[in-house]
Coordinates of C-alpha atoms in Angstrom, one line a residue:
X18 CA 72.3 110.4 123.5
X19 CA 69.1 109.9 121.5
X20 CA 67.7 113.5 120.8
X21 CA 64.3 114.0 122.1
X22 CA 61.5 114.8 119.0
X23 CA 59.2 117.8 119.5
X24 CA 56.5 118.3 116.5
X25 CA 54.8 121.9 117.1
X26 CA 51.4 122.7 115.3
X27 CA 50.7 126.2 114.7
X28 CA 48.1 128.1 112.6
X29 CA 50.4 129.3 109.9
X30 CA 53.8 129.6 109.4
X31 CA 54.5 133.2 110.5
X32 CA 52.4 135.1 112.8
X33 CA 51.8 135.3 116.6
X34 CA 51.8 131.5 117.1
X35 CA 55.0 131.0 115.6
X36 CA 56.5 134.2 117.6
X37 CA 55.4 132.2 120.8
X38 CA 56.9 129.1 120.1
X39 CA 60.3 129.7 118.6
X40 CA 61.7 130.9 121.7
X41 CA 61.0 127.9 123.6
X42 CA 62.3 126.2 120.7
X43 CA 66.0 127.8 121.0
X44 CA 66.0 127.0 124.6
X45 CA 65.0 123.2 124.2
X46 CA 67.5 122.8 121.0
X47 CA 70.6 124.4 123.3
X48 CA 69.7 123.0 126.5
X49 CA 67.3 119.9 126.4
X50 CA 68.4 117.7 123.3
X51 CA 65.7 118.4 121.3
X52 CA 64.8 118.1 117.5
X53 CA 62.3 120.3 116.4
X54 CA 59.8 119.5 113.3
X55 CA 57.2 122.1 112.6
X56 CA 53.6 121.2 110.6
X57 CA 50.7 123.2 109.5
X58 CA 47.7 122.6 112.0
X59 CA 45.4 120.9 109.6
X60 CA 48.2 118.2 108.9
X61 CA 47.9 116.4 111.6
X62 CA 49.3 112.8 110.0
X63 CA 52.6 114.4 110.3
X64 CA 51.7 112.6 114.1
X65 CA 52.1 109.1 112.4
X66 CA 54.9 110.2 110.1
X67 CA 57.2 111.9 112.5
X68 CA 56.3 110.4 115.9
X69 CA 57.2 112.6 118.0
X70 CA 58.0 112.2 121.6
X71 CA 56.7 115.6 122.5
X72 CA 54.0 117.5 120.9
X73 CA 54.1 121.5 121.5
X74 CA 51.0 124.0 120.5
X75 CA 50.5 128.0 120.7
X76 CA 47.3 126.7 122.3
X77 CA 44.6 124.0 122.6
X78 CA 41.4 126.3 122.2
X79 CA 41.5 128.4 119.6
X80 CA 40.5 126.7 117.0
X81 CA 39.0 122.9 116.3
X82 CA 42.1 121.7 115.1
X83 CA 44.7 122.8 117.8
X84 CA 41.9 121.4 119.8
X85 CA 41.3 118.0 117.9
X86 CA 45.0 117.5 118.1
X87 CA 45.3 117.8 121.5
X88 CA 42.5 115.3 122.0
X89 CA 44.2 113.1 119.8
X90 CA 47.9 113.1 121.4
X91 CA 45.5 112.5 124.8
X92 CA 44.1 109.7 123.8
X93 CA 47.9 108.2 122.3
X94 CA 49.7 108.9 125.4
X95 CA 51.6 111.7 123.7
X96 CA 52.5 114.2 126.0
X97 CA 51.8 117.9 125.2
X98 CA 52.7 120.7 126.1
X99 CA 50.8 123.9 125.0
X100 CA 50.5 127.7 125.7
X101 CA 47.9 130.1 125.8
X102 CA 47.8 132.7 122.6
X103 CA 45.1 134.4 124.3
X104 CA 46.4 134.8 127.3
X105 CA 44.6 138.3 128.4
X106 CA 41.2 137.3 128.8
X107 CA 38.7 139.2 131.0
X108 CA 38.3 137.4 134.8
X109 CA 34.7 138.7 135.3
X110 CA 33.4 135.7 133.8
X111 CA 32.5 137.0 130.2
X112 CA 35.2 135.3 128.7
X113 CA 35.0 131.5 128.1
X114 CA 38.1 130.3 128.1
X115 CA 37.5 127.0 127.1
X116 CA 37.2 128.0 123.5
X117 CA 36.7 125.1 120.9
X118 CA 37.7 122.6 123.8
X119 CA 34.4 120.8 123.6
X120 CA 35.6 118.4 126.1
X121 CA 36.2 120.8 129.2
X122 CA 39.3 119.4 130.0
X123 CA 43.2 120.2 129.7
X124 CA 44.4 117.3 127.8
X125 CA 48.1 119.6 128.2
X126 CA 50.3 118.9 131.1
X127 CA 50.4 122.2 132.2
X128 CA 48.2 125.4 131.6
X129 CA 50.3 128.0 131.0
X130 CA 49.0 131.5 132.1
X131 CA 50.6 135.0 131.6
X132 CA 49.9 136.5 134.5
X133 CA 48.8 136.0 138.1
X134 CA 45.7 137.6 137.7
X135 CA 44.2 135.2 135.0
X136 CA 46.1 132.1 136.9
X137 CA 44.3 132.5 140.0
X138 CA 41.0 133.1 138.4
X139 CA 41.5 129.4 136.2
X140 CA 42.8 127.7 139.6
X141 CA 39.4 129.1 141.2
X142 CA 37.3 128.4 138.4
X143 CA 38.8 125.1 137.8
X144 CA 40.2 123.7 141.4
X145 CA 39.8 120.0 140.0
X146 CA 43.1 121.1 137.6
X147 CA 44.9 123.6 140.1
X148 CA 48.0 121.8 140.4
X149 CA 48.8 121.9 136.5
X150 CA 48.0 125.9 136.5
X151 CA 51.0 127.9 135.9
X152 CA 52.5 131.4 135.4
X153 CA 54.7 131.7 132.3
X154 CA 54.5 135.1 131.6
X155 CA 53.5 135.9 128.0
X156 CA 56.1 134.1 125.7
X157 CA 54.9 136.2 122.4
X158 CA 56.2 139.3 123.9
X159 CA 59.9 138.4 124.9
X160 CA 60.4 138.9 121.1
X161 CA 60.4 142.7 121.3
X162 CA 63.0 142.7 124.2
X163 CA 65.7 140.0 122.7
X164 CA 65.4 141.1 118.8
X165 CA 67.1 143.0 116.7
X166 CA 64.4 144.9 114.3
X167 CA 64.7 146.1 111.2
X168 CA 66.7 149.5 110.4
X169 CA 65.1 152.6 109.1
X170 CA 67.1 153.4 106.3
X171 CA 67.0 149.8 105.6
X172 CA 63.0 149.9 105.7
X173 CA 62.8 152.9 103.7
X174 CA 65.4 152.1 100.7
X175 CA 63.1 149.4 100.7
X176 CA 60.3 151.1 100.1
X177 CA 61.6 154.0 98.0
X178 CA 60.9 156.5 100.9
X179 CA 64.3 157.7 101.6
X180 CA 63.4 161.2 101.7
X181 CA 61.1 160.9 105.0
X182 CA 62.8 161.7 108.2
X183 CA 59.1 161.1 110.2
X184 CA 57.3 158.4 110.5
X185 CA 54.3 157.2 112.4
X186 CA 52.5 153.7 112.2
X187 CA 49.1 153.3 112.6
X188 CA 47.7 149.2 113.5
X189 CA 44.3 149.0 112.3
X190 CA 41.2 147.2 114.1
X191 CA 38.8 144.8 112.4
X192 CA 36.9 147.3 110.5
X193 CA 37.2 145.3 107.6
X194 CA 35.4 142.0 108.9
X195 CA 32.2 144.2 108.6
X196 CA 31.2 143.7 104.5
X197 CA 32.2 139.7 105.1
X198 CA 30.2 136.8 105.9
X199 CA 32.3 134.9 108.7
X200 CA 33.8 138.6 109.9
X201 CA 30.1 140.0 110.0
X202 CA 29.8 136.8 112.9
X203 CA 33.0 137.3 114.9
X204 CA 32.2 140.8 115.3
X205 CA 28.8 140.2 116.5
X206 CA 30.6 137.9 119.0
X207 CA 32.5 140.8 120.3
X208 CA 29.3 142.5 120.2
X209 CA 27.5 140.1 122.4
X210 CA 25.1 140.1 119.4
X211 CA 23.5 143.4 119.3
X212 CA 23.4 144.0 115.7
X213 CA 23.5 147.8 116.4
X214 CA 27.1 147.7 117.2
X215 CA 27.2 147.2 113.4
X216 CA 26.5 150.5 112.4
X217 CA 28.1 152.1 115.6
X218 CA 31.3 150.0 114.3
X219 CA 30.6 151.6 110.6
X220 CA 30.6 155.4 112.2
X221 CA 33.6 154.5 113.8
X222 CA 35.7 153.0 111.2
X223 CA 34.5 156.7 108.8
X224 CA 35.7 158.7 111.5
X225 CA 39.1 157.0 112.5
X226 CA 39.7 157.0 108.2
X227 CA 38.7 161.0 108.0
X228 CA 41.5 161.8 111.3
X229 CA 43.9 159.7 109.5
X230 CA 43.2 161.1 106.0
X231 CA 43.3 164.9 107.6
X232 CA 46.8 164.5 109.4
X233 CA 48.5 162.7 106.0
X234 CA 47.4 165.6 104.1
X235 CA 48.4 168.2 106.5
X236 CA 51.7 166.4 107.5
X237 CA 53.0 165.7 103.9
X238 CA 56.7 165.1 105.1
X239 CA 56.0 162.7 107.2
X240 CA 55.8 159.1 106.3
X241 CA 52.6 157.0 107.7
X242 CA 52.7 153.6 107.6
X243 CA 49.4 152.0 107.9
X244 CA 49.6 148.3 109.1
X245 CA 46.0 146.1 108.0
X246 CA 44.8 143.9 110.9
X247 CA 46.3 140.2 110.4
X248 CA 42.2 138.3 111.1
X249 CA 40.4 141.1 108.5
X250 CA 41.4 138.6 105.5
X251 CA 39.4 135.2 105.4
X252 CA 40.9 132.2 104.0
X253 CA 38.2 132.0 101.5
X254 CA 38.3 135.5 101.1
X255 CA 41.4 136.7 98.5
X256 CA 40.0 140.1 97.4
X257 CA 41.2 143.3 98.9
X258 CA 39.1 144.6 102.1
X259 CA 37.9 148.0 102.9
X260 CA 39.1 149.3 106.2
X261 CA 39.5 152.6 108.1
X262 CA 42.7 152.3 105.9
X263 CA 42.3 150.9 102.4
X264 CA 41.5 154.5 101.1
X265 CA 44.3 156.0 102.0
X266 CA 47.1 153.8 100.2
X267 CA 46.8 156.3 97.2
X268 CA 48.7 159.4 99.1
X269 CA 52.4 159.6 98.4
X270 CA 53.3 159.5 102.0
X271 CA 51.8 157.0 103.3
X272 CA 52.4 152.6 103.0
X273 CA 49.5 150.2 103.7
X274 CA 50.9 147.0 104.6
X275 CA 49.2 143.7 105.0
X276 CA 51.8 140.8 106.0
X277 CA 54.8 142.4 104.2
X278 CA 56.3 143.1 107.1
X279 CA 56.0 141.8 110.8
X280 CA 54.3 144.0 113.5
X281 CA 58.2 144.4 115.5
X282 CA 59.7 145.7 112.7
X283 CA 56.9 148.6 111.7
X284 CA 56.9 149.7 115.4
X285 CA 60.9 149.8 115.7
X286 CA 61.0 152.4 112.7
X287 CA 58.4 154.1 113.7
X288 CA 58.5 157.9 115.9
X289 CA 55.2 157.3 117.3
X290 CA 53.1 154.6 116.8
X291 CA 48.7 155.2 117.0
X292 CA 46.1 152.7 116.5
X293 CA 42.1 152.5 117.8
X294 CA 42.4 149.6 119.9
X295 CA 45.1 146.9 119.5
X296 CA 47.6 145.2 122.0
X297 CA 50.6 146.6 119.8
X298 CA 50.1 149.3 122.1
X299 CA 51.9 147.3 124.8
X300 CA 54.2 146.2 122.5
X301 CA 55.2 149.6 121.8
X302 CA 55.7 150.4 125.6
X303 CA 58.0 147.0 125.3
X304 CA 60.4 149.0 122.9
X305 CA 59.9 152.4 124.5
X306 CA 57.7 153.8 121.7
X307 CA 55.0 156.4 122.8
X308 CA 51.5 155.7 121.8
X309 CA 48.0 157.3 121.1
X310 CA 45.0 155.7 120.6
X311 CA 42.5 157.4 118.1
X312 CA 38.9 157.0 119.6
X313 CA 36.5 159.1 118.2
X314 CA 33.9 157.8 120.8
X315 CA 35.8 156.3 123.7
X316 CA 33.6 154.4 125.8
X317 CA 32.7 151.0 124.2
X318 CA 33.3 147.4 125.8
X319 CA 37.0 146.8 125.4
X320 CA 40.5 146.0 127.1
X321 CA 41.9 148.9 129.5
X322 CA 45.2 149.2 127.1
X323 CA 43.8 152.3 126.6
X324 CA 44.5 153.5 129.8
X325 CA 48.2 153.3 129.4
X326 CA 48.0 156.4 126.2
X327 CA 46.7 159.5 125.6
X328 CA 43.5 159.1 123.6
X329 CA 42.7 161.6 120.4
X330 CA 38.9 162.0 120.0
X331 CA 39.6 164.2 116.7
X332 CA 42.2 165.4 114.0
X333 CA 43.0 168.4 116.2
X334 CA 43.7 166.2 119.2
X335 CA 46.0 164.1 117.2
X336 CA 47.6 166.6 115.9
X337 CA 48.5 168.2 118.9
X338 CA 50.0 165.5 120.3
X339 CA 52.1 164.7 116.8
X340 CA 53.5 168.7 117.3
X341 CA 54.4 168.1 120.8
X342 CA 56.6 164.7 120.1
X343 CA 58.1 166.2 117.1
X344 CA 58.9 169.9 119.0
X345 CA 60.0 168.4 122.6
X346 CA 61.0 164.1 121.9
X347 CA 57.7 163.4 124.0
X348 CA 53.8 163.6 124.5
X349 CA 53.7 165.2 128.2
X350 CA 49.8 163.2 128.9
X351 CA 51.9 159.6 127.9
X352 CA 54.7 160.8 130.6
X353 CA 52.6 161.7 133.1
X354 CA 52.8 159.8 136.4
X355 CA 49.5 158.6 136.2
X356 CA 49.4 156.8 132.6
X357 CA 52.9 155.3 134.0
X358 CA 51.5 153.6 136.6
X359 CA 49.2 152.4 134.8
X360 CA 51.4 151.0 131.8
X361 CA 53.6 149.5 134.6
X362 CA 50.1 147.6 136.1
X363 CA 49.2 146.8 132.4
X364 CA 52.1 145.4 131.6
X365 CA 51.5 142.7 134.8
X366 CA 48.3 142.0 134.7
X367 CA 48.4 141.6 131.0
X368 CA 51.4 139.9 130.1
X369 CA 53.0 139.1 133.7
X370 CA 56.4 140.5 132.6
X371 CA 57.9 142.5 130.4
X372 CA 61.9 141.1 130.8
X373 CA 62.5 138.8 127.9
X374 CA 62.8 135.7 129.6
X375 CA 59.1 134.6 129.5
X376 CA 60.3 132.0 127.7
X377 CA 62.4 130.5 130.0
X378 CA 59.5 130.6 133.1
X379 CA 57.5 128.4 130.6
X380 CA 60.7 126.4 129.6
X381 CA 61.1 125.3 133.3
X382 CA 57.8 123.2 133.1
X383 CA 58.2 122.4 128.8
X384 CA 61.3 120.3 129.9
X385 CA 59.2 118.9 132.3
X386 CA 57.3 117.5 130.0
X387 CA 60.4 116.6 127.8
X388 CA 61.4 114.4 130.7
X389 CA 58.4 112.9 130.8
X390 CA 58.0 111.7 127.8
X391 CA 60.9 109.8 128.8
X392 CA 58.8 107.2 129.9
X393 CA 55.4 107.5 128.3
X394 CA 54.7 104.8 125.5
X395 CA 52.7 106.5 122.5
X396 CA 50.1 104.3 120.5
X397 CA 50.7 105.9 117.0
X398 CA 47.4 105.1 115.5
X399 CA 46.7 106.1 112.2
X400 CA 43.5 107.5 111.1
X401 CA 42.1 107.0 107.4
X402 CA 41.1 111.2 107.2
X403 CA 44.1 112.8 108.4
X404 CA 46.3 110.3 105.8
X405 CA 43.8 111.5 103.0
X406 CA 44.3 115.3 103.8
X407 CA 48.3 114.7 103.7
X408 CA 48.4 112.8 100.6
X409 CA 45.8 115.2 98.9
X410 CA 47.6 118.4 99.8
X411 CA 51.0 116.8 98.5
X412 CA 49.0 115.8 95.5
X413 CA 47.4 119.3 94.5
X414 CA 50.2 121.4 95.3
X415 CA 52.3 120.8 92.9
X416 CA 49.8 122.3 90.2
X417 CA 48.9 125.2 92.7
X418 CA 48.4 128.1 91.2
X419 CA 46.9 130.8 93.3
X420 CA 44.1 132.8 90.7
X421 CA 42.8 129.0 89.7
X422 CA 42.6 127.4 93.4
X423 CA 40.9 130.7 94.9
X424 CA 38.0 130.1 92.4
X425 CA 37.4 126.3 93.2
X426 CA 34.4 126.1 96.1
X427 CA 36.5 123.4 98.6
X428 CA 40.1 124.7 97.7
X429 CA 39.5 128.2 98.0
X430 CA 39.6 128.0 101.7
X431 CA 42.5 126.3 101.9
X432 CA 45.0 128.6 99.9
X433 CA 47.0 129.0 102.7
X434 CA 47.9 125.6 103.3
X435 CA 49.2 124.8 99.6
X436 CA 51.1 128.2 100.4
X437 CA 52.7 127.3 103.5
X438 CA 52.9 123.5 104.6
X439 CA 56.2 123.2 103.7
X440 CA 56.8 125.7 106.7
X441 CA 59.3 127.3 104.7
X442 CA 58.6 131.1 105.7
X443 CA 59.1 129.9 109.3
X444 CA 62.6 128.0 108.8
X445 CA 63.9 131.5 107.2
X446 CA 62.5 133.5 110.1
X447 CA 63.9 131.0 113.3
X448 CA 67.4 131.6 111.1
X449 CA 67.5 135.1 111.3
X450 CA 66.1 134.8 115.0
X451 CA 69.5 132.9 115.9
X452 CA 71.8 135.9 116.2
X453 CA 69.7 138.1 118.4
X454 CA 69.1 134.7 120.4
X455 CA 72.7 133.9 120.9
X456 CA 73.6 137.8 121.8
X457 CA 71.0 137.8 124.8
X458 CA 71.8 134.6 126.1
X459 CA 75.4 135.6 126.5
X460 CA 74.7 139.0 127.7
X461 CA 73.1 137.6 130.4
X462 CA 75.0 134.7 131.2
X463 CA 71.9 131.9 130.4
X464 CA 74.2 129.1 129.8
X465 CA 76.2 129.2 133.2
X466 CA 72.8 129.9 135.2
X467 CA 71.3 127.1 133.3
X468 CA 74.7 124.8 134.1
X469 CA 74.9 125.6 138.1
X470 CA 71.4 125.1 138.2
X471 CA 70.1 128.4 139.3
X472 CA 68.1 129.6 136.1
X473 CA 64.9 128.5 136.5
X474 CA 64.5 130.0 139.7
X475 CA 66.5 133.1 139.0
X476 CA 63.2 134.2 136.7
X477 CA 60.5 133.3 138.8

């Protein structure tokens, strides 16, 4: 039987796209005949190369490529299926979801929302495309239930920090976007464009850095690993940032990581894990990690994450809270019934569920589209540009060499595609994935609820 071809597109070749779409990957490789190739976003010939029967995305919005290709594979009679990387956007109509989709349409044959929340606001915004709205649950986040992370003694040998028996992370926010160009933009975004968020966000970033630096020097046997935000560093940007962080990596106890390791694998050898606003938060909650946020100043526009942890306005605060976990196992404010409730509420109005099996709720309608392609007949046409960028980046990277392409004005942006289009970093990561994959699946019996035909609606 004539395997069916799925080509995904992601950003990069590790990262939060790829964690959404190698899930859904396993599933359609065990259960749907499927053959999966994986390209870089910006090589889109790998379309005319490949031809794929199916084309799968991390999204079709979040940037003019993911959103040029899905235009593309429209036009061809490609069918494509897509999720959201986004997926917790605010309903009170500030957020446009519509993104770099210039076009205003779903060219994917199903839009696939994480919760029932954001569904039923899309479905009222957008009645016209109703029928192809959908709850999947957020795929990205099944990861930290059907993983296996990496071990503590492991992570420490690794790091020559053997002699720490504490140790609390720490994900950073954007601070560093401030003293950049392109970052300078995005955060006035988030700002709605008042400029004097900039120095509010300035204030902020000296105070989080001075709690931090107080509790590393008064807690010198514990470890503190500092984790850099993934969107601080610009393509075109290769030089170190400055963050609420950055000035700390000279202390003996703590590390400041940038994409050493991934996000999972700080939080599982991690006691506590802090940060002043990020979504890790729910990700800790995922693995049963406790949580504080750090906020100097509290109230400023952001998600309600922070309702789900006890928030530290100052070193004392935080340090309170660091006593009590080590002295008793737990923060009694994170326990209490109230923040519970609200992680609980979080967790489904953010993500839709928190069970592993996302993946499989957004399977159901991905081998939809498998059977569909069935019977569509793709054009294939080549285009002159995308050929050129394919044959040029084959052409260049075999003399790539990192300190000479990050000084050449139209290359330096693009160091991350002569350092990843081969997707390698991705084929090593699915690899390891497959254990942990194979282990859940049996422990709860996916194959025979897939074969009796009760799966997909046992995980509705």
């Amino acid at each position: 039987m004539k395997r069916t071809k799925v080509l995904c597109f992601t950003d990069d070749a590790v990262g939060r796209d790829v964690e959404m779409l190698l899930p859904i990957r396993y599933f359609a490789e065990r259960f749907l005949n499927c053959e999966f190739f994986h390209s870089l976003n910006i090589d889109i010939h790998q379309i005319y190369r490949i031809k794929p029967d199916v084309i799968l995305q991390a999204n079709t919005i979040g940037s003019n490529l993911y959103f040029e290709i899905s235009k593309i594979v429209h036009e061809e009679n490609i069918p494509l299926f897509a999720l959201i990387s986004e997926g917790n956007f605010r309903t009170d109509g500030s957020f446009d979801y519509w993104g770099f989709n210039r076009d205003r349409k779903f060219y994917q044959d199903f839009v696939c929302c994480w919760s029932e929340r954001t569904a039923e606001f899309l479905k009222t915004k957008e009645p016209e495309s109703a029928g192809k709205i959908v709850v999947t649950g957020g795929v990205g986040f099944d990861r930290y239930t059907i993983y296996k992370f990496l071990d503590r003694a492991e992570f420490l040998k690794k790091y020559n920090k053997l002699n720490y028996k504490k140790v609390i992370g720490y994900a950073g926010w954007a601070f560093g976007k401030l003293n950049h160009p392109r970052g300078r933009d995005e955060i006035l975004f988030w700002a709605r464009g008042d400029e004097s968020k900039l120095k509010w966000i300035e204030e902020q970033r000296c105070l989080v850095r001075d709690i931090l630096r107080v509790a590393i020097e008064n807690n010198p046997d514990t470890l503190f690993v500092l984790k850099q935000h993934p969107q601080e560093n610009a393509p075109e940007r290769p030089e170190p940032v400055k963050n609420e962080m950055s000035e700390l990596a000279v202390y003996e106890n703590v590390l400041y990581l940038c994409s050493e390791e991934s996000i999972h694998d700080l939080i599982s050898v991690s006691d506590l894990w802090t940060c002043f606003e990020s979504t890790t938060a729910l990700e800790s909650w995922l693995m049963n990690k406790q949580t504080i946020f750090i906020n100097p100043e509290p109230d400023f526009n952001r998600d309600l994450l922070y309702k789900g942890s006890p928030l530290a306005k100052s070193y004392q605060e935080l340090q309170t809270m660091i006593d009590e976990f080590y002295s008793n196992g737990k923060i009694d404010c994170f326990h209490n019934s109230e923040k519970e409730t609200q992680r609980k509420e979080l967790i489904k109005n953010i993500i839709g569920f928190g069970d592993g099996f996302n993946h499989i709720r957004a399977s159901k309608y991905f081998a939809q589209t498998v059977a569909k392609s069935k019977v569509q007949n793709p054009k294939f046409k080549i285009h002159f540009w995308h050929w050129l960028v394919y044959a040029l980046i084959r052409i260049a990277a075999p003399f790539y060499n990192r300190k000479v392409f990050s000084k050449l004005y139209k290359l330096k942006k693009h160091l991350w595609v002569f350092e990843n289009y081969k997707m390698e970093k991705l084929h090593k990561l699915y690899a390891s994935y497959l254990p942990s994959f194979e282990a859940f699946y049996s422990k709860h019996g996916i194959e025979q609820k897939f074969e009796d035909g009760t799966l997909f609606n046992a995980y509705k």
